[in-house]
Short mmCIF file of C-alpha atoms in Angstrom, two decimals:
data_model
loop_
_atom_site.label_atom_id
_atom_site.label_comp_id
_atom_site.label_asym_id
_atom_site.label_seq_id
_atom_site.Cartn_x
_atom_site.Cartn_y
_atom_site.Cartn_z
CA UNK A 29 -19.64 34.22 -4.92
CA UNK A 30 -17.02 34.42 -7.72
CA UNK A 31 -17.61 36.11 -10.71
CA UNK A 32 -16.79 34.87 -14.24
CA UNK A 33 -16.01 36.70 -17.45
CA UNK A 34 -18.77 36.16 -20.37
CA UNK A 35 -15.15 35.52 -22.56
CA UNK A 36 -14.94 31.83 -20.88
CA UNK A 37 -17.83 31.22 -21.67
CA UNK A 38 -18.20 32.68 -25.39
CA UNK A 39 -15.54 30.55 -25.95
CA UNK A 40 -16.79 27.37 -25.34
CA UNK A 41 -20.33 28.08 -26.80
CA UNK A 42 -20.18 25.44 -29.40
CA UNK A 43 -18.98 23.02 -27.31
CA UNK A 44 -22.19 23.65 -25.20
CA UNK A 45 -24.35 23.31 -28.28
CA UNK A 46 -22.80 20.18 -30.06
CA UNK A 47 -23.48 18.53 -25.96
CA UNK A 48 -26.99 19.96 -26.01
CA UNK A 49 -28.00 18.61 -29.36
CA UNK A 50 -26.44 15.06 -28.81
CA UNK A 51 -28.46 14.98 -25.07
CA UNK A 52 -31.37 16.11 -26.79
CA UNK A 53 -30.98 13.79 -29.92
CA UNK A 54 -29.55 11.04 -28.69
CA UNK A 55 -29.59 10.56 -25.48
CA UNK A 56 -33.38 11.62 -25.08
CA UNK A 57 -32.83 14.10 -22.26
CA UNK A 58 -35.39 16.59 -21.32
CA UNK A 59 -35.68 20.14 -19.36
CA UNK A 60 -32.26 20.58 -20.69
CA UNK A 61 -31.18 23.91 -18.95
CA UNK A 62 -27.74 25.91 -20.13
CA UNK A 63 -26.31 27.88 -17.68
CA UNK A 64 -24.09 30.79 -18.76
CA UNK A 65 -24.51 33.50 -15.77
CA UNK A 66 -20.94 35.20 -14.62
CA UNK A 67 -21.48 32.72 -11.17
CA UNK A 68 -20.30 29.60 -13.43
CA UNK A 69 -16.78 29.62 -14.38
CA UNK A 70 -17.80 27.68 -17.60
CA UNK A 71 -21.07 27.10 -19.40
CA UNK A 72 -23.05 24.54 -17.79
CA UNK A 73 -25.88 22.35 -18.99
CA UNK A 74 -28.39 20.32 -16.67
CA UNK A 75 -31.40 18.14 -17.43
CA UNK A 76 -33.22 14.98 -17.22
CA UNK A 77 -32.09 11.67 -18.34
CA UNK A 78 -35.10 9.37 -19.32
CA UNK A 79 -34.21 7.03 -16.79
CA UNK A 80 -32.24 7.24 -13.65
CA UNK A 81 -28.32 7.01 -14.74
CA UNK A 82 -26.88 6.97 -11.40
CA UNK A 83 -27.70 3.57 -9.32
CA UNK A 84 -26.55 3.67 -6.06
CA UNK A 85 -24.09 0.85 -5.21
CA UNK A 86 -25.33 0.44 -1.87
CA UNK A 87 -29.02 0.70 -2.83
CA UNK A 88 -31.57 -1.75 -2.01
CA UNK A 89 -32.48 -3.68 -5.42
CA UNK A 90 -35.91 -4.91 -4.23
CA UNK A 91 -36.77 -1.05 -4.15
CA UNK A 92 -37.58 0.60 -7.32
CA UNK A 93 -35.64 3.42 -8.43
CA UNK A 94 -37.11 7.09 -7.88
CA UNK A 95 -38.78 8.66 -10.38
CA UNK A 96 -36.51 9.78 -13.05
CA UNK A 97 -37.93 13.53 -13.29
CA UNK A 98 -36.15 13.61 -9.72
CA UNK A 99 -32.83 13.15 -10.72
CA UNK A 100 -31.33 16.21 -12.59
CA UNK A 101 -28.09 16.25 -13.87
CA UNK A 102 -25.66 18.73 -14.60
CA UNK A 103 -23.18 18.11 -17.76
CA UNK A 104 -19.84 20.15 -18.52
CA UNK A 105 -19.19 20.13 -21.76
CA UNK A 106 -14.86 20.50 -22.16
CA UNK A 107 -13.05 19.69 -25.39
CA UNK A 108 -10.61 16.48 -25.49
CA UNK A 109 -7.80 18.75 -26.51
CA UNK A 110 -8.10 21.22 -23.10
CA UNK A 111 -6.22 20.76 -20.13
CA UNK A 112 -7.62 20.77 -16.86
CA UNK A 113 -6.26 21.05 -13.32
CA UNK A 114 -7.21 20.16 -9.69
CA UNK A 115 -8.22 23.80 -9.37
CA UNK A 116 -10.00 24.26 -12.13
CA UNK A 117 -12.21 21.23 -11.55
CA UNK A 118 -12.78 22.70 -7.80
CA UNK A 119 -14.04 25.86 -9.15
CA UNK A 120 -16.70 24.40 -11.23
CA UNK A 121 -18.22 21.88 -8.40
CA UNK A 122 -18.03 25.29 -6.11
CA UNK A 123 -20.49 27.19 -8.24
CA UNK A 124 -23.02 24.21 -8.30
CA UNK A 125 -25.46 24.87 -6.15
CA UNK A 126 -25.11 23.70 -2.68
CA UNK A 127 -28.83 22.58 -2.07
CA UNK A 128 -30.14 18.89 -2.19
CA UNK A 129 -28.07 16.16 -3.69
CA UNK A 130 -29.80 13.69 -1.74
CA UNK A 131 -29.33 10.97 0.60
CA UNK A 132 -27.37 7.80 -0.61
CA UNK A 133 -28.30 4.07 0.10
CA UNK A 134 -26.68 4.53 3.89
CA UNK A 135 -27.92 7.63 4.72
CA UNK A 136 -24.92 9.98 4.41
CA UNK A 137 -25.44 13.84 2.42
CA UNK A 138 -24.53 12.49 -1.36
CA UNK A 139 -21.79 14.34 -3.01
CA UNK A 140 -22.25 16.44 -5.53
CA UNK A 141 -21.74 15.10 -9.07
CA UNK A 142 -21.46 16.38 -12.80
CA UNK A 143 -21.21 14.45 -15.74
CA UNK A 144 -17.72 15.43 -17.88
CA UNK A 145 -19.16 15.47 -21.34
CA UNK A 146 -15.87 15.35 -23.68
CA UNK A 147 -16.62 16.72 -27.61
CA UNK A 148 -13.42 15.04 -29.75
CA UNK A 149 -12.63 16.79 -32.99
CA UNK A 150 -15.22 14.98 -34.84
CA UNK A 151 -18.06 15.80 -32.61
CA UNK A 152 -18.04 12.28 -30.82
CA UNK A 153 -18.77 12.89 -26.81
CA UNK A 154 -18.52 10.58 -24.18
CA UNK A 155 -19.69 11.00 -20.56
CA UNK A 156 -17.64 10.35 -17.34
CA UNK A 157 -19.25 10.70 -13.56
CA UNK A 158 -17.32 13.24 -11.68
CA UNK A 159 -17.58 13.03 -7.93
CA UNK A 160 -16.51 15.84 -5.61
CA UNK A 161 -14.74 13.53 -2.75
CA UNK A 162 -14.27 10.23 -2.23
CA UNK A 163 -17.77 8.01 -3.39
CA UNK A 164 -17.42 4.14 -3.34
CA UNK A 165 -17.69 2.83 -7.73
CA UNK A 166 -20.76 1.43 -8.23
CA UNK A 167 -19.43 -1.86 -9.51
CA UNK A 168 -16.96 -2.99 -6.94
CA UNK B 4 -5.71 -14.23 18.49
CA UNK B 5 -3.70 -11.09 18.66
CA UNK B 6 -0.14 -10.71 19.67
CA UNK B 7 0.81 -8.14 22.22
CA UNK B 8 2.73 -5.67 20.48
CA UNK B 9 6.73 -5.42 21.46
CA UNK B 10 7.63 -2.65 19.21
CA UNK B 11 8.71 0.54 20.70
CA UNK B 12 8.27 3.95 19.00
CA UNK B 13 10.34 4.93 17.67
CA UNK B 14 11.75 2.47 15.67
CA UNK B 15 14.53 2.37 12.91
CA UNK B 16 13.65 2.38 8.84
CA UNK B 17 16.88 1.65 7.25
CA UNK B 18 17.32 3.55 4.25
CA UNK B 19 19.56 1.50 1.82
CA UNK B 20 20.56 3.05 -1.66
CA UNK B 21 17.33 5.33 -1.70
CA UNK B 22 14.95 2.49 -0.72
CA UNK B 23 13.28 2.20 3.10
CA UNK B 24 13.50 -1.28 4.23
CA UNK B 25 12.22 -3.05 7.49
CA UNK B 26 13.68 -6.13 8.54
CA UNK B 27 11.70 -7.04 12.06
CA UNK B 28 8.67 -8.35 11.22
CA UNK B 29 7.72 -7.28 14.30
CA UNK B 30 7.59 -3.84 13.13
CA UNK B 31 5.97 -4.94 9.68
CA UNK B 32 2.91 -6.37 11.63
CA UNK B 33 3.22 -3.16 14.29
CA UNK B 34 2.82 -0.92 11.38
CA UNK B 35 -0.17 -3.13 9.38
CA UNK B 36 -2.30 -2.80 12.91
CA UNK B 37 -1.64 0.53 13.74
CA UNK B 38 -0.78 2.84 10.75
CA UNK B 39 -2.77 0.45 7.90
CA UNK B 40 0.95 0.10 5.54
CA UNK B 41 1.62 -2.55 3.98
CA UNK B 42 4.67 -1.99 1.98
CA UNK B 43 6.05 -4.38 -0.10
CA UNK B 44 7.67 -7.37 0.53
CA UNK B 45 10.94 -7.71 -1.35
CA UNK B 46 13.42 -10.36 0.07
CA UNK B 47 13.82 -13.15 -2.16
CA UNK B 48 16.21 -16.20 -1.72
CA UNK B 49 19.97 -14.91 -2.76
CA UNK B 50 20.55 -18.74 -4.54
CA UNK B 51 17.48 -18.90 -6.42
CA UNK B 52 16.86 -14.63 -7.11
CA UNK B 53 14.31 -15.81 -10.15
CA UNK B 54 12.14 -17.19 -7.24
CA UNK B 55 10.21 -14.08 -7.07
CA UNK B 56 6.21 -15.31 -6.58
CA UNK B 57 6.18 -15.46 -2.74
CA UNK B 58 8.89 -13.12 -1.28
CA UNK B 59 9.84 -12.23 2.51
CA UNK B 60 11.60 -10.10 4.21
CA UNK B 61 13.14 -7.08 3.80
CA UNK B 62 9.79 -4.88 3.48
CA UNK B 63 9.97 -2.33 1.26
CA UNK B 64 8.21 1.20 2.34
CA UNK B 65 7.43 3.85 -0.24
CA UNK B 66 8.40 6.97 0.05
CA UNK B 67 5.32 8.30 1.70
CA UNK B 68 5.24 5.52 4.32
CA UNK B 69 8.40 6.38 5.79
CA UNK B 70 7.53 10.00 5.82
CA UNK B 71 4.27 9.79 7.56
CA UNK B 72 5.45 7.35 9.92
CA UNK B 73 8.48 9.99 10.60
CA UNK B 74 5.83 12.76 10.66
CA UNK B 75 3.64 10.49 13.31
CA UNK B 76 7.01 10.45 15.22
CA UNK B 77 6.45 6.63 15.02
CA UNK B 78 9.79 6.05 13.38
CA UNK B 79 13.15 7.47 12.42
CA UNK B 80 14.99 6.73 9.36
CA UNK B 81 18.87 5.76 9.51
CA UNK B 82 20.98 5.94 6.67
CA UNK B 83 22.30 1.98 7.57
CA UNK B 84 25.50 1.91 5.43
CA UNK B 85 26.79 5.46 7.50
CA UNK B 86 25.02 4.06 10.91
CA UNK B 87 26.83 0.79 10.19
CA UNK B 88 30.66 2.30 9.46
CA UNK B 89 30.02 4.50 12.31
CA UNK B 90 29.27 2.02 14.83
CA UNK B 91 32.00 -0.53 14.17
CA UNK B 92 34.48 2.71 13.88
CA UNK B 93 33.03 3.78 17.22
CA UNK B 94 33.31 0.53 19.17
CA UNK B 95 36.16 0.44 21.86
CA UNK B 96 38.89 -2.39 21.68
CA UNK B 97 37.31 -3.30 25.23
CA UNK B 98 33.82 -3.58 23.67
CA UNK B 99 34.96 -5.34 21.14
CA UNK B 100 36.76 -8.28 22.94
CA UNK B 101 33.94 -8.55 25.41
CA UNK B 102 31.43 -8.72 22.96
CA UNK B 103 33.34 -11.76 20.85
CA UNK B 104 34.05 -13.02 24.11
CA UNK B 105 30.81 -13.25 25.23
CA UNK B 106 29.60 -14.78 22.11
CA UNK B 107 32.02 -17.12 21.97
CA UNK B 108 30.88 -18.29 25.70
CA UNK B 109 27.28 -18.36 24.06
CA UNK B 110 28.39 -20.62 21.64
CA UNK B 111 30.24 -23.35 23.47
CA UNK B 112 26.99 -23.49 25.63
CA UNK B 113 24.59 -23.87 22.69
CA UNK B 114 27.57 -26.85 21.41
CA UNK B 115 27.41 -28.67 24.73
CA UNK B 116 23.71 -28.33 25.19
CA UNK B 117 23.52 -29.87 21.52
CA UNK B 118 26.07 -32.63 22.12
CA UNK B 119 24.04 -33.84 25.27
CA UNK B 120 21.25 -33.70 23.63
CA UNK B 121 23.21 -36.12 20.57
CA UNK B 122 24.73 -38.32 23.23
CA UNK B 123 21.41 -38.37 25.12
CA UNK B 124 19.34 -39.67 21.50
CA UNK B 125 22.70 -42.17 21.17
CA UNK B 126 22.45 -43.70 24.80
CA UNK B 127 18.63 -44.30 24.00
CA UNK B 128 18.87 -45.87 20.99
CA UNK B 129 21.44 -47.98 22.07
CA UNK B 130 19.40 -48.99 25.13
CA UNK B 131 16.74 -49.93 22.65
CA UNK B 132 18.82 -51.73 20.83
CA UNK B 133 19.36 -54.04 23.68
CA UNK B 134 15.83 -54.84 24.92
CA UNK B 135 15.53 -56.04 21.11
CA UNK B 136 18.97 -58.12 21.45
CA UNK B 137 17.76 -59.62 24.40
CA UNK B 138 14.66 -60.97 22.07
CA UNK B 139 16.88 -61.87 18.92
CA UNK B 140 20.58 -62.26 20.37
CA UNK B 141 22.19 -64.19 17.34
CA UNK B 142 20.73 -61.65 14.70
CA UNK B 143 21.17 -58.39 16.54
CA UNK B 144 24.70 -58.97 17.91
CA UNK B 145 26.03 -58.87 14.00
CA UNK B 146 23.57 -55.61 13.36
CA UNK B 147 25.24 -53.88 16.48
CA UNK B 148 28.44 -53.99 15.25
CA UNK B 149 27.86 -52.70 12.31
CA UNK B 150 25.69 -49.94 13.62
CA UNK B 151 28.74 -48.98 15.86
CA UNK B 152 31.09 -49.00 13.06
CA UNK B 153 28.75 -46.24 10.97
CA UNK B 154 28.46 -44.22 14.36
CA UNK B 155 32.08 -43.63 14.68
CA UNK B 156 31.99 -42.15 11.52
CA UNK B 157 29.75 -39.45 12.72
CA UNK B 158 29.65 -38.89 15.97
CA UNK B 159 31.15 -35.82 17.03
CA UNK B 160 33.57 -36.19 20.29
CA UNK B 161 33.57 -39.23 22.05
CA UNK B 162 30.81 -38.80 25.03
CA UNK B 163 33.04 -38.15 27.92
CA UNK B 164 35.23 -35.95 26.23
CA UNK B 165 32.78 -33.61 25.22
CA UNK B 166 30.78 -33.40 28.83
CA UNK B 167 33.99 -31.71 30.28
CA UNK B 168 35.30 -29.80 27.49
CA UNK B 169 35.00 -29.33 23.72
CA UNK B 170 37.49 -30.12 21.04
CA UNK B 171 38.90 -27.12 18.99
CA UNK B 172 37.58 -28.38 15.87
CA UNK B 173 34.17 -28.97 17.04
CA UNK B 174 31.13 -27.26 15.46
CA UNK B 175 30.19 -24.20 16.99
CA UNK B 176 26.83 -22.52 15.99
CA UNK B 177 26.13 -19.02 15.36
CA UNK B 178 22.84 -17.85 15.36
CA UNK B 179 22.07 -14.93 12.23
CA UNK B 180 19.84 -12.44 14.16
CA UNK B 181 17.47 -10.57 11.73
CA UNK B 182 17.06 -7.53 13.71
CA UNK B 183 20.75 -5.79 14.42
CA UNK B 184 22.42 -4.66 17.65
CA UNK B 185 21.18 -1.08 18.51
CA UNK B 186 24.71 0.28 18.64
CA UNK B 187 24.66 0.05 14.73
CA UNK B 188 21.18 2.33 14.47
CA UNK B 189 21.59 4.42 16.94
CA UNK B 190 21.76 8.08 15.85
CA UNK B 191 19.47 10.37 17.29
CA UNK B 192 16.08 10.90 15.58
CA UNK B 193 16.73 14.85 15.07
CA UNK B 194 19.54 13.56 12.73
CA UNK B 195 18.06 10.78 11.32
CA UNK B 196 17.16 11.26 7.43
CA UNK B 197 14.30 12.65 6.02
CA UNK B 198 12.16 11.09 3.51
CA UNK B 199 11.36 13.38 0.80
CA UNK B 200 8.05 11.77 -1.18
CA UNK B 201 6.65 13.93 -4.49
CA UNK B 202 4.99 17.53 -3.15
CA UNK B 203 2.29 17.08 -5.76
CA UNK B 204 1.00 13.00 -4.65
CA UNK B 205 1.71 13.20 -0.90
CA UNK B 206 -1.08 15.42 0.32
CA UNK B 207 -3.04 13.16 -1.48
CA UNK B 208 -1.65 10.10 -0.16
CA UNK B 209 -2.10 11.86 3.63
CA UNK B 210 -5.93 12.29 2.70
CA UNK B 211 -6.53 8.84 1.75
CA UNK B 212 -4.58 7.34 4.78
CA UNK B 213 -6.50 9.89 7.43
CA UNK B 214 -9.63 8.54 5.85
CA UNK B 215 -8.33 5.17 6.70
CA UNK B 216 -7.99 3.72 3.46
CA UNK B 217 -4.75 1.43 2.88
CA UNK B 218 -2.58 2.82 -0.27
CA UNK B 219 -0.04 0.35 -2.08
CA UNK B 220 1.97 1.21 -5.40
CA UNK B 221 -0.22 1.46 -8.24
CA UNK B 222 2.31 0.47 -10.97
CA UNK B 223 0.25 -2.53 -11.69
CA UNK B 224 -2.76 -0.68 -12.64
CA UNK B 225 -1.38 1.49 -14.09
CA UNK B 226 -1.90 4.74 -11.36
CA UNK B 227 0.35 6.09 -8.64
CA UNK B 228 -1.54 4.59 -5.70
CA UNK B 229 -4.36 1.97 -5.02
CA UNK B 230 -6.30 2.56 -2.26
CA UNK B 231 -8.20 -0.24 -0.40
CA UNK B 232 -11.13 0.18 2.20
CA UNK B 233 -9.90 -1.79 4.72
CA UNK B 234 -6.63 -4.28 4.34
CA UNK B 235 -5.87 -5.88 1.11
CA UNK B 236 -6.10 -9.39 1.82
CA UNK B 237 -9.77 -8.54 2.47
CA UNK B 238 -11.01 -6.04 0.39
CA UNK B 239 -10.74 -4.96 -3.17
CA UNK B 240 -9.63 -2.06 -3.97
CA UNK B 241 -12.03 0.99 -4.44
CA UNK B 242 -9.64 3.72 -6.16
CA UNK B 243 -6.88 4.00 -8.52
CA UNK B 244 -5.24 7.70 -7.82
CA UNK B 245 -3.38 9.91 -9.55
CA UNK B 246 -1.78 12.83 -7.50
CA UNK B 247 -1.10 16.11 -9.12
CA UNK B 248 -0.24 20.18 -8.08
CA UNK B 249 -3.08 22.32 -7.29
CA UNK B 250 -2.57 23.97 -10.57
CA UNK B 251 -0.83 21.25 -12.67
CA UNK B 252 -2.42 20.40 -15.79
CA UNK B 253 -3.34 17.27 -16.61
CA UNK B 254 -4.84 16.34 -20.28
CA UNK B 255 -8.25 15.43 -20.94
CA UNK B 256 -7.64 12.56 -22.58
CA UNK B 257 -5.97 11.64 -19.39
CA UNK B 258 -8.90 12.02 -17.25
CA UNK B 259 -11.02 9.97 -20.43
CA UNK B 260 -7.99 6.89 -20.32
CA UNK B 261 -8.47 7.11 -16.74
CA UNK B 262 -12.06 6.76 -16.18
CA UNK B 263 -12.47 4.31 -18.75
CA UNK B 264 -9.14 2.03 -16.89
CA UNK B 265 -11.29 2.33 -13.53
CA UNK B 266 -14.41 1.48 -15.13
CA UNK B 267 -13.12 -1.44 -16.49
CA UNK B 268 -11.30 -2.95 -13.46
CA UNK B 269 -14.47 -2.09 -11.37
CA UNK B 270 -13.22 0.65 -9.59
CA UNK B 271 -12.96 4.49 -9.65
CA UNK B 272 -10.11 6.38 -11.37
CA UNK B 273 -9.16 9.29 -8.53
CA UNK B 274 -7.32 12.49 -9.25
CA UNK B 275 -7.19 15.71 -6.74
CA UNK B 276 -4.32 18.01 -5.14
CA UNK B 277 -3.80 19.86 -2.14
CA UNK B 278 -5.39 23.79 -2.78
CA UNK B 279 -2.02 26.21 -1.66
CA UNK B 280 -2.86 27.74 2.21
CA UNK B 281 -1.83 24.82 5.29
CA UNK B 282 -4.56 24.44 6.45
CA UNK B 283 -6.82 23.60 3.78
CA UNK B 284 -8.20 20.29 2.95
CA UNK B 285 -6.79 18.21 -0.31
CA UNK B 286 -9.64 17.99 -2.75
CA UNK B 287 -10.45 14.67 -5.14
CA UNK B 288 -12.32 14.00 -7.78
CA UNK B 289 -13.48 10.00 -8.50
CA UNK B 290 -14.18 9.66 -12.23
CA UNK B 291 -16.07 6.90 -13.61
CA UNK B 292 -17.75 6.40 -16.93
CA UNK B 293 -20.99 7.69 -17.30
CA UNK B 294 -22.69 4.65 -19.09
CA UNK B 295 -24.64 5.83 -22.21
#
């Protein structure tokens, strides 16, 4: 597996704290994990929403959602004033784990996912899905 | 039902002024069944050009149609304006005379066929006219000659002039083919052109077409491409794209405006790039907003 200086990630250590606090605060997360070995090209966080925020498009709506503690998330925490690249975003679903993502709705291996947390100057973050291949929107 | 297809591969894309145009819509069906493009239609009428809500034929390709069709060896691509010169430069005096000659002899035979067909609807009506004269005479009689008066005004060549042989002055009619002669297209494909679509966006475009997804332009929402599951007139689309180099950098706030205009046209906003190597898979990345 490829190795990562501790620089990349020393540098984005606040970034990875303002995103903790606001998951923790805010969005009620718990478990909330950071992940800053050499194997992750940038610090990672992952955790627990309070309640599923991934629906599957395709899932059946008569059958209730699994249990939220099963669905762990992993967050990247960038800064809106970075640039990013194809390659770069590669790199950082390659050092996710390769384990279970789960099934989706039809049956097919689900692809793994992170959610892009973006910090703006004055310590707003939003979060974006990011797929890794081609997944169907969920409101289509 | 379905047509049988009467295409053969290859055909011609006529590249006009940078733009790759089919005008057999023949083809533009062939290549909706078979390779999933839709193009664009772009032919509007040349009196009213501001007439531009429901437009026909020519069908505009982009770029990266006309090179995967070349690289499927389903199609070559002729410069038309060289092809064109070329082939009427080419053409022998012989050709030539035979050719005009021949359509000349096409002609007079669609003109008779026509005028029987006139004298034919005359000698019916007239017949017509009788059986009715026979019920009415006084009153018809004065209607007839009147009638006959009008007709002289229009009819073409008296009856028995035309069945033997046509005036000079007559009207002749030429049919406007859509589709033109294959001496005009006919270089070889090695030498045809080659269509040369953005290196950063066309291994993305590839991807998304092997998967079986139909792309259009995105300039309307605002993306390079729009990809559709199946064909547009029955599916939404699912993806806006956005093509870039393996290493090009592309802001933040881009990915941000971009998840946020897929999220709010119901779809996902789509960026990836090909990793360098030939043989390795193009990567992509669907973005959509993550709700809280």
């Amino acid at each position: 597996m490829t190795s990562y200086t501790p620089a990349e990630h020393q540098a984005h250590a606040h970034l990875l704290q303002t995103v903790h606090a606001n998951l923790e605060h805010t969005a009620l997360w718990t478990s909330l994990t950071a992940h800053t070995t050499s194997t992750y090209p940038r610090p990672l966080l992952s955790g627990v929403p309070p309640a599923p925020i991934y629906v599957d498009p395709d899932a059946d709506p008569n059958v209730p959602l699994p249990a939220a503690s099963t669905q762990r998330e992993w967050v990247l925490p960038v800064d809106l004033r970075e640039k990013w690249s194809p390659k770069k975003m590669a790199q950082v679903f390659d050092s996710l784990p390769a384990g279970d993502w789960g099934v989706d709705a039809k049956g097919g291996l689900r692809k793994k996912r992170l959610l892009l947390a973006v910090v703006a100057e004055d310590s707003t973050v939003v979060y974006y899905f990011v797929h890794d291949g081609v997944v169907k929107p969920r409101q289509n | 039902m379905p047509i049988a297809s009467t295409v053969t591969e290859p055909f011609p894309i006529y590249a006009i002024h940078g733009r790759y145009l089919l005008f057999d819509v023949d083809v533009v069906s062939h290549i909706r069944k078979t390779y999933h493009m839709c193009g664009c239609l772009s032919g509007t009428l040349p009196q009213i050009p501001q007439q531009n809500v429901f437009l026909g034929l020519p069908l505009e390709l982009m770029t990266e149609e006309a090179a995967l069709l070349v690289e499927k060896q389903a199609a070559y691509i002729v410069d038309d304006v060289a092809a064109h010169t070329r082939g009427l430069a080419n053409m022998s005096q012989e050709t030539k005379t035979d050719y005009l000659e021949a359509r000349r002899r096409e002609c007079e035979k669609e003109a008779l066929k026509h005028q029987k067909e006139v004298d034919e609807k005359k000698r019916q009506f007239k017949g017509k006219g009788k059986q009715e004269e026979e019920a009415k005479p006084e009153e018809r009689q004065e209607e007839e000659e009147k009638e006959n008066g009008e007709d002289s005004l229009f009819a073409a060549p008296s009856s028995n002039e035309s069945a033997v042989q046509l005036k000079a002055d007559s009207l002749l009619f030429y049919p406007t083919a859509t589709v033109s002669d294959p001496s005009y297209h006919s270089p070889a494909p090695s030498t045809s052109l080659v269509a040369r679509p953005d290196p950063n966006s066309y291994p993305l475009y590839k991807h998304l077409h092997n998967l079986g997804y139909f792309l259009s332009p995105g300039l309307r929402f605002g993306c390079q491409f729009m990809a559709y599951p199946g064909d547009p007139l029955r599916f939404h689309s699912h993806f806006i794209t956005r093509g870039l180099g393996w290493d090009e950098e592309i802001d933040i706030i881009d990915i941000v405006g971009g998840g946020r205009l897929g999220t709010g046209v119901k779809k996902a906003w789509m960026f990836g790039g090909k990793p360098e190597g030939d043989d390795t898979e193009t990567r992509v990345f669907c973005v959509e907003w993550g709700g809280f």
